[in-house]
Amino acid sequence: MSVQALPYIVVLGFLYGSTLVVSRFSVGQFEPSTYIGLRLMIAALAHTLIYAVSSKRHWSKDKRLWKHAIILGILGTAVPMTSIVTGLQYISSGLASILITTNPALTVLMAHFLLSDERLSWRKTFGIGLALSGAALLALSGESGLIGEENQAHIGYVLMAIAMVFGSAASVYARKYMSDFDSFDVASVRMLSASLTVLPLSVLFVGFDLSAVTTVGYGGLAYAGLVGTFSGMLLAFYNIKHFGATAAAMTSYVIPIFATLGGYLLLNEVITTRMIIGMVIIVLGIAILNQRNPQRFKTTSPV
C-alpha cells in the first residue's frame, strides 16, 4: 500500500466513525428503524441523482444483478444497519465501532465453509480466535461505554452480533455471486431495496412520528445519509480501485479512533480500560488475519 493512500484511509475512517456518533445522537430523536429507513432513502436518492445527471451511468437492466443486489439490500444492508443503530441505544458509538472491527474475522470464518478458494490457515485461525476473544471479553465484562447503562448492555451486544453475522454473510454472498458486477450499480440497488424494505415496515410497526426531531436531528440524518452512507461508499470504492484491498482493510483500524473520541467529546460517552484492552486484542487479531492476504470481499458500509 502506498503512502498516498493514507489520507484517503483517514478520511474514510472519519466518515464512518463520525456517522456512528451522529447515529447514536439521532436515536434519541428518531425511532431507529425510521432513522435508518430515511437515511437509506436519502442515499438511494443520491444514487438516483447520479444516474440522472451522468451520461455514462444508467440503472442496470441485468436481472441477475437486481436479484442478488436486492437480497444483499435486505439481508446485508437493512438488517445490519437497523441492528447497529438500535444497538446504539444500549452501547456507545465507540464500543460499537470496536465490535464492528471484528467483521473481517467473521467474514473469513464464514468464507472457509462457503467458498472453495478461501481456506483457513493456522495464521488465519489464530487471528480469528484472537479477534473474537477480544469481542467476547468486552461482552462478558458487560461494558457499555455509557455511564450507568451496564444492565442493558447485553441487548446491544446481541444486536451487534446479529448485524455482524448478517454483514459478514453478505460479504461472502457478494464474493460468491457478484464479483463480476459493477460495484456502484450493486450499491445503488442495495440502497434502494433496503430503503423500500425498512421504511414501510417501520411505518407499519412503529409509526412515523417526527415530532421529537430538532433541526440538529434533521441535520444529523442528512449527514448520515449523504456523507456517511453515500459519500463513504464512493470513497471506499475509490480506495479499492486506486490503492487495493489493503487500503480497505486498513480503514477498519481507523474507524474506532474517530468514533470513540467523537462519542467521548460530543456525547459524554466513556473510554474505559476494558474497552482499550478489548480493542487492542481485536485489532491485533485482525492485523494477523490480514498480514499477507488483505480481505478480498466487496466493501460495504459498516455503519
Short mmCIF file of C-alpha atoms in Angstrom, two decimals:
data_model
loop_
_atom_site.label_atom_id
_atom_site.label_comp_id
_atom_site.label_asym_id
_atom_site.label_seq_id
_atom_site.Cartn_x
_atom_site.Cartn_y
_atom_site.Cartn_z
CA MET A 1 0.00 0.00 0.00
CA SER A 2 1.38 3.40 -0.98
CA VAL A 3 1.77 6.37 1.35
CA GLN A 4 -0.61 8.30 -0.94
CA ALA A 5 -3.45 6.08 0.30
CA LEU A 6 -3.15 7.20 3.93
CA PRO A 7 -5.14 10.48 3.65
CA TYR A 8 -7.97 8.63 1.90
CA ILE A 9 -7.97 5.91 4.56
CA VAL A 10 -8.09 8.50 7.34
CA VAL A 11 -10.91 10.46 5.66
CA LEU A 12 -12.97 7.30 5.13
CA GLY A 13 -12.38 6.26 8.73
CA PHE A 14 -13.58 9.70 9.82
CA LEU A 15 -16.71 9.49 7.65
CA TYR A 16 -17.70 6.10 9.03
CA GLY A 17 -16.64 6.84 12.62
CA SER A 18 -18.40 10.20 12.77
CA THR A 19 -21.53 8.64 11.29
CA LEU A 20 -21.68 6.23 14.22
CA VAL A 21 -21.52 9.19 16.60
CA VAL A 22 -24.24 11.02 14.67
CA SER A 23 -26.38 7.88 14.62
CA ARG A 24 -26.14 7.46 18.38
CA PHE A 25 -27.24 11.07 18.83
CA SER A 26 -30.11 10.51 16.39
CA VAL A 27 -31.62 7.51 18.19
CA GLY A 28 -32.57 9.96 20.92
CA GLN A 29 -34.91 11.71 18.47
CA PHE A 30 -35.89 9.10 15.87
CA GLU A 31 -37.14 5.56 16.17
CA PRO A 32 -34.12 3.53 14.99
CA SER A 33 -36.00 1.94 12.08
CA THR A 34 -37.41 5.32 10.99
CA TYR A 35 -33.93 6.83 11.09
CA ILE A 36 -32.39 4.00 9.07
CA GLY A 37 -35.24 3.97 6.55
CA LEU A 38 -34.91 7.71 5.91
CA ARG A 39 -31.12 7.53 5.86
CA LEU A 40 -31.16 4.75 3.26
CA MET A 41 -33.78 6.63 1.23
CA ILE A 42 -31.53 9.73 1.16
CA ALA A 43 -28.62 7.60 -0.04
CA ALA A 44 -30.83 5.92 -2.66
CA LEU A 45 -31.99 9.32 -3.94
CA ALA A 46 -28.35 10.42 -4.20
CA HIS A 47 -27.65 7.35 -6.34
CA THR A 48 -30.67 8.19 -8.49
CA LEU A 49 -29.38 11.74 -8.96
CA ILE A 50 -26.02 10.39 -10.18
CA TYR A 51 -27.80 8.29 -12.79
CA ALA A 52 -29.93 11.28 -13.81
CA VAL A 53 -27.03 13.69 -14.40
CA SER A 54 -24.41 11.25 -15.72
CA SER A 55 -24.34 10.31 -19.38
CA LYS A 56 -22.12 7.31 -18.61
CA ARG A 57 -24.23 5.69 -15.92
CA HIS A 58 -27.69 4.17 -16.16
CA TRP A 59 -29.71 1.87 -13.94
CA SER A 60 -28.65 -1.69 -14.68
CA LYS A 61 -31.03 -3.84 -16.73
CA ASP A 62 -29.31 -7.05 -15.68
CA LYS A 63 -31.89 -9.23 -13.90
CA ARG A 64 -29.16 -11.22 -12.15
CA LEU A 65 -27.69 -8.07 -10.67
CA TRP A 66 -31.09 -6.93 -9.43
CA LYS A 67 -31.89 -10.31 -7.90
CA HIS A 68 -28.62 -10.60 -6.00
CA ALA A 69 -28.46 -6.91 -5.07
CA ILE A 70 -32.00 -6.98 -3.65
CA ILE A 71 -31.04 -9.96 -1.48
CA LEU A 72 -27.96 -8.06 -0.32
CA GLY A 73 -30.02 -4.93 0.25
CA ILE A 74 -32.44 -6.69 2.57
CA LEU A 75 -30.17 -9.13 4.40
CA GLY A 76 -26.82 -7.35 4.05
CA THR A 77 -27.86 -3.71 4.48
CA ALA A 78 -31.32 -3.32 6.02
CA VAL A 79 -30.86 -5.90 8.78
CA PRO A 80 -27.28 -4.97 9.85
CA MET A 81 -27.79 -1.21 9.77
CA THR A 82 -31.07 -1.38 11.69
CA SER A 83 -29.49 -3.70 14.25
CA ILE A 84 -26.45 -1.45 14.72
CA VAL A 85 -28.46 1.74 15.16
CA THR A 86 -30.91 0.02 17.52
CA GLY A 87 -27.94 -1.29 19.46
CA LEU A 88 -26.67 2.27 19.92
CA GLN A 89 -29.48 2.75 22.44
CA TYR A 90 -27.62 0.36 24.76
CA ILE A 91 -23.90 0.77 24.00
CA SER A 92 -21.70 3.69 23.00
CA SER A 93 -20.72 4.55 19.44
CA GLY A 94 -17.09 3.93 20.39
CA LEU A 95 -17.80 0.43 21.68
CA ALA A 96 -19.97 -0.33 18.64
CA SER A 97 -17.12 0.67 16.33
CA ILE A 98 -14.72 -1.60 18.23
CA LEU A 99 -17.08 -4.56 17.85
CA ILE A 100 -17.61 -3.82 14.15
CA THR A 101 -13.85 -4.18 13.69
CA THR A 102 -14.28 -7.94 14.18
CA ASN A 103 -16.30 -8.19 10.93
CA PRO A 104 -13.33 -9.39 8.82
CA ALA A 105 -12.77 -12.26 11.26
CA LEU A 106 -16.36 -13.47 10.92
CA THR A 107 -16.24 -12.99 7.16
CA VAL A 108 -13.10 -15.10 6.74
CA LEU A 109 -14.53 -17.77 9.05
CA MET A 110 -17.75 -17.99 7.03
CA ALA A 111 -15.83 -17.94 3.75
CA HIS A 112 -13.89 -21.05 4.82
CA PHE A 113 -17.13 -23.04 4.91
CA LEU A 114 -18.93 -21.39 1.98
CA LEU A 115 -16.21 -20.61 -0.58
CA SER A 116 -13.92 -23.25 -2.04
CA ASP A 117 -10.99 -20.86 -2.56
CA GLU A 118 -10.97 -19.32 0.92
CA ARG A 119 -9.28 -21.89 3.18
CA LEU A 120 -8.29 -21.25 6.77
CA SER A 121 -4.62 -21.44 7.67
CA TRP A 122 -3.18 -21.64 11.18
CA ARG A 123 -2.37 -17.93 10.98
CA LYS A 124 -5.91 -17.03 9.95
CA THR A 125 -7.38 -19.29 12.62
CA PHE A 126 -5.23 -17.67 15.31
CA GLY A 127 -6.16 -14.18 14.10
CA ILE A 128 -9.87 -15.01 14.08
CA GLY A 129 -9.69 -16.54 17.54
CA LEU A 130 -7.83 -13.54 18.93
CA ALA A 131 -10.24 -11.00 17.42
CA LEU A 132 -13.34 -12.86 18.61
CA SER A 133 -11.84 -13.33 22.07
CA GLY A 134 -11.44 -9.56 22.32
CA ALA A 135 -15.12 -9.10 21.48
CA ALA A 136 -16.07 -11.85 23.95
CA LEU A 137 -14.02 -10.15 26.67
CA LEU A 138 -15.99 -6.96 26.20
CA ALA A 139 -19.34 -8.77 26.14
CA LEU A 140 -18.63 -10.85 29.24
CA SER A 141 -17.46 -7.78 31.13
CA GLY A 142 -20.79 -6.07 30.49
CA GLU A 143 -19.02 -2.98 29.19
CA SER A 144 -21.39 -0.45 27.61
CA GLY A 145 -19.20 2.62 27.11
CA LEU A 146 -22.02 4.62 28.72
CA ILE A 147 -22.49 5.93 32.23
CA GLY A 148 -24.93 3.77 34.22
CA GLU A 149 -26.14 1.62 31.30
CA GLU A 150 -24.36 -1.68 32.03
CA ASN A 151 -27.58 -3.50 32.97
CA GLN A 152 -28.88 -3.38 29.39
CA ALA A 153 -25.56 -3.65 27.57
CA HIS A 154 -26.26 -7.30 26.70
CA ILE A 155 -29.09 -6.18 24.41
CA GLY A 156 -26.64 -4.02 22.49
CA TYR A 157 -24.19 -6.91 22.16
CA VAL A 158 -26.91 -9.23 20.81
CA LEU A 159 -27.96 -6.63 18.24
CA MET A 160 -24.35 -6.03 17.22
CA ALA A 161 -23.81 -9.79 16.85
CA ILE A 162 -26.85 -10.00 14.56
CA ALA A 163 -25.51 -7.12 12.49
CA MET A 164 -22.06 -8.65 12.15
CA VAL A 165 -23.33 -12.11 11.21
CA PHE A 166 -25.63 -10.73 8.51
CA GLY A 167 -23.00 -8.26 7.29
CA SER A 168 -20.31 -10.92 7.04
CA ALA A 169 -22.67 -13.33 5.30
CA ALA A 170 -23.48 -10.57 2.80
CA SER A 171 -19.77 -10.08 2.06
CA VAL A 172 -19.36 -13.79 1.38
CA TYR A 173 -22.51 -13.81 -0.77
CA ALA A 174 -21.22 -10.86 -2.81
CA ARG A 175 -17.85 -12.55 -3.26
CA LYS A 176 -19.50 -15.74 -4.48
CA TYR A 177 -22.17 -14.37 -6.79
CA MET A 178 -21.39 -10.73 -7.61
CA SER A 179 -17.69 -10.30 -8.28
CA ASP A 180 -18.32 -9.54 -11.98
CA PHE A 181 -20.88 -6.76 -11.43
CA ASP A 182 -20.22 -3.02 -11.28
CA SER A 183 -19.89 -2.03 -7.61
CA PHE A 184 -21.77 1.26 -7.98
CA ASP A 185 -24.72 -0.43 -9.68
CA VAL A 186 -24.84 -3.07 -6.96
CA ALA A 187 -24.71 -0.44 -4.23
CA SER A 188 -27.49 1.58 -5.90
CA VAL A 189 -29.89 -1.36 -5.98
CA ARG A 190 -28.88 -2.34 -2.45
CA MET A 191 -29.69 1.11 -1.07
CA LEU A 192 -32.97 1.29 -2.96
CA SER A 193 -34.17 -2.17 -1.92
CA ALA A 194 -33.03 -1.66 1.68
CA SER A 195 -34.87 1.66 1.99
CA LEU A 196 -38.03 0.22 0.43
CA THR A 197 -37.85 -2.60 2.96
CA VAL A 198 -37.08 -0.71 6.17
CA LEU A 199 -39.22 2.41 5.77
CA PRO A 200 -42.60 0.75 5.02
CA LEU A 201 -42.09 -1.84 7.77
CA SER A 202 -41.14 0.92 10.19
CA VAL A 203 -44.29 2.88 9.36
CA LEU A 204 -46.38 -0.28 9.75
CA PHE A 205 -44.99 -1.41 13.10
CA VAL A 206 -43.75 1.73 14.91
CA GLY A 207 -45.47 4.55 13.02
CA PHE A 208 -43.87 7.68 11.61
CA ASP A 209 -43.57 10.24 14.39
CA LEU A 210 -41.03 13.01 13.80
CA SER A 211 -42.39 15.38 16.45
CA ALA A 212 -39.30 14.98 18.66
CA VAL A 213 -36.83 15.70 15.86
CA THR A 214 -34.99 19.02 16.04
CA THR A 215 -33.17 20.93 13.31
CA VAL A 216 -29.94 19.38 14.55
CA GLY A 217 -31.57 15.96 14.31
CA TYR A 218 -32.52 16.52 10.67
CA GLY A 219 -29.00 17.76 10.01
CA GLY A 220 -27.63 14.57 11.54
CA LEU A 221 -29.92 12.48 9.35
CA ALA A 222 -28.77 14.33 6.22
CA TYR A 223 -25.13 13.93 7.25
CA ALA A 224 -25.51 10.21 7.85
CA GLY A 225 -27.34 9.65 4.56
CA LEU A 226 -25.22 11.81 2.26
CA VAL A 227 -21.82 11.77 3.95
CA GLY A 228 -21.62 8.56 5.95
CA THR A 229 -23.61 6.27 3.65
CA PHE A 230 -23.39 7.67 0.12
CA SER A 231 -20.08 9.57 0.10
CA GLY A 232 -18.43 6.97 2.32
CA MET A 233 -19.37 4.24 -0.13
CA LEU A 234 -18.00 6.22 -3.09
CA LEU A 235 -14.71 6.84 -1.28
CA ALA A 236 -14.47 3.18 -0.28
CA PHE A 237 -14.85 2.14 -3.93
CA TYR A 238 -12.25 4.75 -4.93
CA ASN A 239 -9.78 3.43 -2.36
CA ILE A 240 -10.13 -0.16 -3.53
CA LYS A 241 -9.83 0.81 -7.19
CA HIS A 242 -6.75 3.02 -6.76
CA PHE A 243 -4.97 1.55 -3.73
CA GLY A 244 -6.13 -2.07 -3.50
CA ALA A 245 -7.68 -4.28 -0.84
CA THR A 246 -5.10 -3.39 1.80
CA ALA A 247 -6.43 0.17 1.94
CA ALA A 248 -9.94 -1.18 2.52
CA ALA A 249 -8.68 -3.37 5.35
CA MET A 250 -6.76 -0.51 6.98
CA THR A 251 -9.94 1.58 7.29
CA SER A 252 -11.23 -0.83 9.93
CA TYR A 253 -8.42 0.25 12.26
CA VAL A 254 -9.19 3.96 11.89
CA ILE A 255 -12.96 3.94 12.46
CA PRO A 256 -12.81 3.18 16.23
CA ILE A 257 -10.43 6.08 16.81
CA PHE A 258 -12.85 8.68 15.43
CA ALA A 259 -15.98 7.01 16.82
CA THR A 260 -14.54 6.61 20.32
CA LEU A 261 -13.08 10.12 20.52
CA GLY A 262 -16.17 11.67 18.92
CA GLY A 263 -18.50 9.92 21.34
CA TYR A 264 -16.33 10.93 24.29
CA LEU A 265 -16.10 14.59 23.26
CA LEU A 266 -19.63 15.15 21.95
CA LEU A 267 -21.93 12.64 23.67
CA ASN A 268 -20.34 12.17 27.10
CA GLU A 269 -19.50 8.55 26.36
CA VAL A 270 -16.74 6.97 28.41
CA ILE A 271 -13.47 5.33 27.42
CA THR A 272 -12.59 2.54 29.84
CA THR A 273 -9.57 0.32 30.32
CA ARG A 274 -11.67 -2.69 29.30
CA MET A 275 -12.55 -1.01 26.01
CA ILE A 276 -8.92 -0.25 25.26
CA ILE A 277 -7.80 -3.80 26.10
CA GLY A 278 -10.61 -5.30 24.02
CA MET A 279 -9.80 -3.02 21.09
CA VAL A 280 -6.09 -3.88 21.21
CA ILE A 281 -6.85 -7.61 21.21
CA ILE A 282 -9.33 -7.29 18.32
CA VAL A 283 -7.06 -5.09 16.21
CA LEU A 284 -4.11 -7.41 16.82
CA GLY A 285 -6.20 -10.37 15.70
CA ILE A 286 -7.36 -8.61 12.54
CA ALA A 287 -3.80 -7.47 11.79
CA ILE A 288 -2.60 -11.08 11.99
CA LEU A 289 -5.53 -12.14 9.81
CA ASN A 290 -4.69 -9.54 7.14
CA GLN A 291 -0.92 -9.93 7.38
CA ARG A 292 -0.37 -11.45 3.95
CA ASN A 293 -3.80 -11.61 2.35
CA PRO A 294 -5.93 -8.49 2.85
CA GLN A 295 -9.65 -9.20 2.62
CA ARG A 296 -10.88 -9.65 -0.93
CA PHE A 297 -14.53 -9.09 -0.30
CA LYS A 298 -16.66 -6.29 -1.73
CA THR A 299 -16.75 -3.30 0.52
CA THR A 300 -19.90 -2.44 2.43
CA SER A 301 -20.71 0.40 4.76
CA PRO A 302 -20.02 -0.81 8.28
CA VAL A 303 -22.31 1.73 9.85
#
